[in-house]
Amino acid sequence: MRWINLGITMIVLATLTACFNDLRMYSTYENMDEVKADGAIGRGWIPDWLPENAIDIHEHHDLDTNIRAISFTVDQPEEWPWPIECIAVETAMRPRIKTKLFPRAPHRFDEIQDCAELFAVRDPQGVIHMWSIPGF
């Protein structure tokens, strides 16, 4: 009987551990058509103001804290205007979650944008990175 209780306890613990370790989701999209088809905008993980010509879109989010990070590329990124929601700021909080494309310390870049609920930067290669912080 003791072995049965121990076995049941182990199964319950393994199940709970598996559930709690799977709170972060990572998605990649070739373009905005794939983002829309997946419903990522409607679910709130990708902002609706991402440009239609965005490509190589990476999105990483945490289901528990609702923080997210997004990276994408556009044709001629230096000419892409920041959306009206974005204003230049001098500082930003460090990202708690990043995409695989994120630079080492984007919160230390010279030109940081505060885009309502997301901070955003353009790296030297022209990739645009955005991140939220808890409670933002």
JSON list of C-alpha atoms in Angstrom, two decimals:
[
{"chain": "A", "resi": 1, "resn": "MET", "atom": "CA", "xyz": [0.00, 0.00, 0.00]},
{"chain": "A", "resi": 2, "resn": "ARG", "atom": "CA", "xyz": [2.86, 2.35, 0.84]},
{"chain": "A", "resi": 3, "resn": "TRP", "atom": "CA", "xyz": [4.37, 1.84, -2.64]},
{"chain": "A", "resi": 4, "resn": "ILE", "atom": "CA", "xyz": [1.03, 2.64, -4.30]},
{"chain": "A", "resi": 5, "resn": "ASN", "atom": "CA", "xyz": [0.72, 5.93, -2.37]},
{"chain": "A", "resi": 6, "resn": "LEU", "atom": "CA", "xyz": [4.31, 6.81, -3.23]},
{"chain": "A", "resi": 7, "resn": "GLY", "atom": "CA", "xyz": [3.65, 6.04, -6.90]},
{"chain": "A", "resi": 8, "resn": "ILE", "atom": "CA", "xyz": [0.52, 8.19, -6.98]},
{"chain": "A", "resi": 9, "resn": "THR", "atom": "CA", "xyz": [2.36, 11.04, -5.25]},
{"chain": "A", "resi": 10, "resn": "MET", "atom": "CA", "xyz": [5.17, 10.88, -7.81]},
{"chain": "A", "resi": 11, "resn": "ILE", "atom": "CA", "xyz": [2.71, 10.97, -10.73]},
{"chain": "A", "resi": 12, "resn": "VAL", "atom": "CA", "xyz": [0.89, 13.98, -9.27]},
{"chain": "A", "resi": 13, "resn": "LEU", "atom": "CA", "xyz": [4.18, 15.83, -8.67]},
{"chain": "A", "resi": 14, "resn": "ALA", "atom": "CA", "xyz": [5.43, 15.06, -12.19]},
{"chain": "A", "resi": 15, "resn": "THR", "atom": "CA", "xyz": [2.16, 16.31, -13.68]},
{"chain": "A", "resi": 16, "resn": "LEU", "atom": "CA", "xyz": [2.25, 19.54, -11.67]},
{"chain": "A", "resi": 17, "resn": "THR", "atom": "CA", "xyz": [5.89, 20.15, -12.55]},
{"chain": "A", "resi": 18, "resn": "ALA", "atom": "CA", "xyz": [5.16, 19.68, -16.24]},
{"chain": "A", "resi": 19, "resn": "CYS", "atom": "CA", "xyz": [2.29, 22.16, -16.06]},
{"chain": "A", "resi": 20, "resn": "PHE", "atom": "CA", "xyz": [4.28, 24.87, -14.30]},
{"chain": "A", "resi": 21, "resn": "ASN", "atom": "CA", "xyz": [7.30, 24.58, -16.60]},
{"chain": "A", "resi": 22, "resn": "ASP", "atom": "CA", "xyz": [5.25, 25.18, -19.74]},
{"chain": "A", "resi": 23, "resn": "LEU", "atom": "CA", "xyz": [4.17, 28.77, -19.13]},
{"chain": "A", "resi": 24, "resn": "ARG", "atom": "CA", "xyz": [6.42, 30.36, -21.77]},
{"chain": "A", "resi": 25, "resn": "MET", "atom": "CA", "xyz": [5.53, 30.10, -25.43]},
{"chain": "A", "resi": 26, "resn": "TYR", "atom": "CA", "xyz": [7.76, 30.90, -28.43]},
{"chain": "A", "resi": 27, "resn": "SER", "atom": "CA", "xyz": [6.42, 31.41, -31.95]},
{"chain": "A", "resi": 28, "resn": "THR", "atom": "CA", "xyz": [8.00, 32.41, -35.26]},
{"chain": "A", "resi": 29, "resn": "TYR", "atom": "CA", "xyz": [6.22, 33.72, -38.33]},
{"chain": "A", "resi": 30, "resn": "GLU", "atom": "CA", "xyz": [7.51, 34.39, -41.83]},
{"chain": "A", "resi": 31, "resn": "ASN", "atom": "CA", "xyz": [5.22, 37.40, -42.29]},
{"chain": "A", "resi": 32, "resn": "MET", "atom": "CA", "xyz": [2.12, 39.19, -41.05]},
{"chain": "A", "resi": 33, "resn": "ASP", "atom": "CA", "xyz": [-0.20, 36.85, -42.95]},
{"chain": "A", "resi": 34, "resn": "GLU", "atom": "CA", "xyz": [1.00, 34.01, -40.69]},
{"chain": "A", "resi": 35, "resn": "VAL", "atom": "CA", "xyz": [0.58, 36.19, -37.59]},
{"chain": "A", "resi": 36, "resn": "LYS", "atom": "CA", "xyz": [-3.03, 36.94, -38.57]},
{"chain": "A", "resi": 37, "resn": "ALA", "atom": "CA", "xyz": [-3.79, 33.33, -39.48]},
{"chain": "A", "resi": 38, "resn": "ASP", "atom": "CA", "xyz": [-2.51, 32.21, -36.06]},
{"chain": "A", "resi": 39, "resn": "GLY", "atom": "CA", "xyz": [-4.62, 34.83, -34.25]},
{"chain": "A", "resi": 40, "resn": "ALA", "atom": "CA", "xyz": [-1.63, 36.26, -32.35]},
{"chain": "A", "resi": 41, "resn": "ILE", "atom": "CA", "xyz": [-2.93, 39.83, -32.70]},
{"chain": "A", "resi": 42, "resn": "GLY", "atom": "CA", "xyz": [-6.37, 38.92, -31.35]},
{"chain": "A", "resi": 43, "resn": "ARG", "atom": "CA", "xyz": [-4.80, 37.10, -28.41]},
{"chain": "A", "resi": 44, "resn": "GLY", "atom": "CA", "xyz": [-2.78, 40.25, -27.62]},
{"chain": "A", "resi": 45, "resn": "TRP", "atom": "CA", "xyz": [0.72, 38.87, -28.14]},
{"chain": "A", "resi": 46, "resn": "ILE", "atom": "CA", "xyz": [1.47, 40.92, -31.28]},
{"chain": "A", "resi": 47, "resn": "PRO", "atom": "CA", "xyz": [0.41, 44.60, -31.51]},
{"chain": "A", "resi": 48, "resn": "ASP", "atom": "CA", "xyz": [-1.98, 45.47, -34.32]},
{"chain": "A", "resi": 49, "resn": "TRP", "atom": "CA", "xyz": [0.31, 48.28, -35.49]},
{"chain": "A", "resi": 50, "resn": "LEU", "atom": "CA", "xyz": [3.13, 45.98, -36.64]},
{"chain": "A", "resi": 51, "resn": "PRO", "atom": "CA", "xyz": [3.82, 46.90, -40.29]},
{"chain": "A", "resi": 52, "resn": "GLU", "atom": "CA", "xyz": [2.32, 44.72, -43.01]},
{"chain": "A", "resi": 53, "resn": "ASN", "atom": "CA", "xyz": [5.80, 44.21, -44.50]},
{"chain": "A", "resi": 54, "resn": "ALA", "atom": "CA", "xyz": [7.22, 42.78, -41.23]},
{"chain": "A", "resi": 55, "resn": "ILE", "atom": "CA", "xyz": [9.08, 39.51, -41.80]},
{"chain": "A", "resi": 56, "resn": "ASP", "atom": "CA", "xyz": [11.01, 36.98, -39.69]},
{"chain": "A", "resi": 57, "resn": "ILE", "atom": "CA", "xyz": [8.76, 37.73, -36.72]},
{"chain": "A", "resi": 58, "resn": "HIS", "atom": "CA", "xyz": [9.71, 36.13, -33.39]},
{"chain": "A", "resi": 59, "resn": "GLU", "atom": "CA", "xyz": [7.35, 36.30, -30.42]},
{"chain": "A", "resi": 60, "resn": "HIS", "atom": "CA", "xyz": [8.03, 35.02, -26.90]},
{"chain": "A", "resi": 61, "resn": "HIS", "atom": "CA", "xyz": [5.53, 35.40, -24.04]},
{"chain": "A", "resi": 62, "resn": "ASP", "atom": "CA", "xyz": [4.87, 34.20, -20.53]},
{"chain": "A", "resi": 63, "resn": "LEU", "atom": "CA", "xyz": [1.32, 33.05, -19.84]},
{"chain": "A", "resi": 64, "resn": "ASP", "atom": "CA", "xyz": [1.69, 33.63, -16.10]},
{"chain": "A", "resi": 65, "resn": "THR", "atom": "CA", "xyz": [3.00, 37.21, -16.09]},
{"chain": "A", "resi": 66, "resn": "ASN", "atom": "CA", "xyz": [1.77, 38.28, -19.57]},
{"chain": "A", "resi": 67, "resn": "ILE", "atom": "CA", "xyz": [5.16, 39.75, -20.39]},
{"chain": "A", "resi": 68, "resn": "ARG", "atom": "CA", "xyz": [6.26, 39.43, -24.00]},
{"chain": "A", "resi": 69, "resn": "ALA", "atom": "CA", "xyz": [9.07, 40.10, -26.42]},
{"chain": "A", "resi": 70, "resn": "ILE", "atom": "CA", "xyz": [8.88, 40.54, -30.17]},
{"chain": "A", "resi": 71, "resn": "SER", "atom": "CA", "xyz": [11.55, 40.88, -32.85]},
{"chain": "A", "resi": 72, "resn": "PHE", "atom": "CA", "xyz": [10.98, 41.50, -36.55]},
{"chain": "A", "resi": 73, "resn": "THR", "atom": "CA", "xyz": [12.56, 42.90, -39.68]},
{"chain": "A", "resi": 74, "resn": "VAL", "atom": "CA", "xyz": [11.19, 45.26, -42.33]},
{"chain": "A", "resi": 75, "resn": "ASP", "atom": "CA", "xyz": [12.51, 46.35, -45.70]},
{"chain": "A", "resi": 76, "resn": "GLN", "atom": "CA", "xyz": [14.67, 49.44, -45.21]},
{"chain": "A", "resi": 77, "resn": "PRO", "atom": "CA", "xyz": [14.34, 49.49, -41.40]},
{"chain": "A", "resi": 78, "resn": "GLU", "atom": "CA", "xyz": [16.12, 52.83, -41.08]},
{"chain": "A", "resi": 79, "resn": "GLU", "atom": "CA", "xyz": [13.24, 54.42, -43.04]},
{"chain": "A", "resi": 80, "resn": "TRP", "atom": "CA", "xyz": [10.46, 52.67, -41.10]},
{"chain": "A", "resi": 81, "resn": "PRO", "atom": "CA", "xyz": [8.68, 55.29, -38.97]},
{"chain": "A", "resi": 82, "resn": "TRP", "atom": "CA", "xyz": [7.83, 54.41, -35.39]},
{"chain": "A", "resi": 83, "resn": "PRO", "atom": "CA", "xyz": [4.06, 54.20, -34.88]},
{"chain": "A", "resi": 84, "resn": "ILE", "atom": "CA", "xyz": [2.17, 57.14, -33.40]},
{"chain": "A", "resi": 85, "resn": "GLU", "atom": "CA", "xyz": [1.91, 55.19, -30.12]},
{"chain": "A", "resi": 86, "resn": "CYS", "atom": "CA", "xyz": [5.69, 55.40, -29.69]},
{"chain": "A", "resi": 87, "resn": "ILE", "atom": "CA", "xyz": [7.57, 58.25, -28.05]},
{"chain": "A", "resi": 88, "resn": "ALA", "atom": "CA", "xyz": [11.32, 58.57, -27.53]},
{"chain": "A", "resi": 89, "resn": "VAL", "atom": "CA", "xyz": [12.51, 58.00, -23.96]},
{"chain": "A", "resi": 90, "resn": "GLU", "atom": "CA", "xyz": [15.94, 58.05, -22.37]},
{"chain": "A", "resi": 91, "resn": "THR", "atom": "CA", "xyz": [15.67, 54.90, -20.29]},
{"chain": "A", "resi": 92, "resn": "ALA", "atom": "CA", "xyz": [13.81, 51.61, -20.24]},
{"chain": "A", "resi": 93, "resn": "MET", "atom": "CA", "xyz": [13.58, 48.72, -17.86]},
{"chain": "A", "resi": 94, "resn": "ARG", "atom": "CA", "xyz": [15.59, 45.60, -18.65]},
{"chain": "A", "resi": 95, "resn": "PRO", "atom": "CA", "xyz": [13.60, 42.95, -20.55]},
{"chain": "A", "resi": 96, "resn": "ARG", "atom": "CA", "xyz": [12.65, 39.92, -18.45]},
{"chain": "A", "resi": 97, "resn": "ILE", "atom": "CA", "xyz": [11.95, 37.82, -21.52]},
{"chain": "A", "resi": 98, "resn": "LYS", "atom": "CA", "xyz": [13.68, 37.95, -24.93]},
{"chain": "A", "resi": 99, "resn": "THR", "atom": "CA", "xyz": [13.42, 36.44, -28.37]},
{"chain": "A", "resi": 100, "resn": "LYS", "atom": "CA", "xyz": [16.29, 34.47, -29.88]},
{"chain": "A", "resi": 101, "resn": "LEU", "atom": "CA", "xyz": [17.14, 37.56, -31.97]},
{"chain": "A", "resi": 102, "resn": "PHE", "atom": "CA", "xyz": [17.47, 40.00, -29.05]},
{"chain": "A", "resi": 103, "resn": "PRO", "atom": "CA", "xyz": [20.72, 41.90, -28.57]},
{"chain": "A", "resi": 104, "resn": "ARG", "atom": "CA", "xyz": [22.54, 41.63, -25.26]},
{"chain": "A", "resi": 105, "resn": "ALA", "atom": "CA", "xyz": [21.23, 44.77, -23.51]},
{"chain": "A", "resi": 106, "resn": "PRO", "atom": "CA", "xyz": [18.54, 46.52, -25.58]},
{"chain": "A", "resi": 107, "resn": "HIS", "atom": "CA", "xyz": [17.47, 48.66, -22.60]},
{"chain": "A", "resi": 108, "resn": "ARG", "atom": "CA", "xyz": [20.86, 50.42, -22.87]},
{"chain": "A", "resi": 109, "resn": "PHE", "atom": "CA", "xyz": [20.47, 51.49, -26.51]},
{"chain": "A", "resi": 110, "resn": "ASP", "atom": "CA", "xyz": [20.65, 55.21, -27.27]},
{"chain": "A", "resi": 111, "resn": "GLU", "atom": "CA", "xyz": [17.31, 55.44, -29.08]},
{"chain": "A", "resi": 112, "resn": "ILE", "atom": "CA", "xyz": [14.55, 53.76, -27.07]},
{"chain": "A", "resi": 113, "resn": "GLN", "atom": "CA", "xyz": [10.87, 54.08, -27.85]},
{"chain": "A", "resi": 114, "resn": "ASP", "atom": "CA", "xyz": [8.02, 53.74, -25.34]},
{"chain": "A", "resi": 115, "resn": "CYS", "atom": "CA", "xyz": [5.16, 52.32, -27.41]},
{"chain": "A", "resi": 116, "resn": "ALA", "atom": "CA", "xyz": [2.35, 52.41, -24.82]},
{"chain": "A", "resi": 117, "resn": "GLU", "atom": "CA", "xyz": [2.80, 48.94, -23.28]},
{"chain": "A", "resi": 118, "resn": "LEU", "atom": "CA", "xyz": [6.05, 48.01, -25.02]},
{"chain": "A", "resi": 119, "resn": "PHE", "atom": "CA", "xyz": [9.58, 49.38, -25.11]},
{"chain": "A", "resi": 120, "resn": "ALA", "atom": "CA", "xyz": [11.19, 49.18, -28.56]},
{"chain": "A", "resi": 121, "resn": "VAL", "atom": "CA", "xyz": [14.61, 49.60, -30.16]},
{"chain": "A", "resi": 122, "resn": "ARG", "atom": "CA", "xyz": [16.18, 49.14, -33.58]},
{"chain": "A", "resi": 123, "resn": "ASP", "atom": "CA", "xyz": [19.49, 47.30, -33.47]},
{"chain": "A", "resi": 124, "resn": "PRO", "atom": "CA", "xyz": [22.48, 48.10, -35.75]},
{"chain": "A", "resi": 125, "resn": "GLN", "atom": "CA", "xyz": [21.41, 45.32, -38.16]},
{"chain": "A", "resi": 126, "resn": "GLY", "atom": "CA", "xyz": [17.96, 46.91, -38.52]},
{"chain": "A", "resi": 127, "resn": "VAL", "atom": "CA", "xyz": [16.04, 44.32, -36.50]},
{"chain": "A", "resi": 128, "resn": "ILE", "atom": "CA", "xyz": [13.32, 45.86, -34.35]},
{"chain": "A", "resi": 129, "resn": "HIS", "atom": "CA", "xyz": [12.93, 44.49, -30.82]},
{"chain": "A", "resi": 130, "resn": "MET", "atom": "CA", "xyz": [10.08, 45.14, -28.40]},
{"chain": "A", "resi": 131, "resn": "TRP", "atom": "CA", "xyz": [9.44, 44.00, -24.84]},
{"chain": "A", "resi": 132, "resn": "SER", "atom": "CA", "xyz": [6.99, 44.54, -22.03]},
{"chain": "A", "resi": 133, "resn": "ILE", "atom": "CA", "xyz": [7.61, 44.48, -18.31]},
{"chain": "A", "resi": 134, "resn": "PRO", "atom": "CA", "xyz": [5.44, 43.07, -15.53]},
{"chain": "A", "resi": 135, "resn": "GLY", "atom": "CA", "xyz": [2.61, 45.38, -14.57]},
{"chain": "A", "resi": 136, "resn": "PHE", "atom": "CA", "xyz": [3.16, 47.68, -17.57]}
]
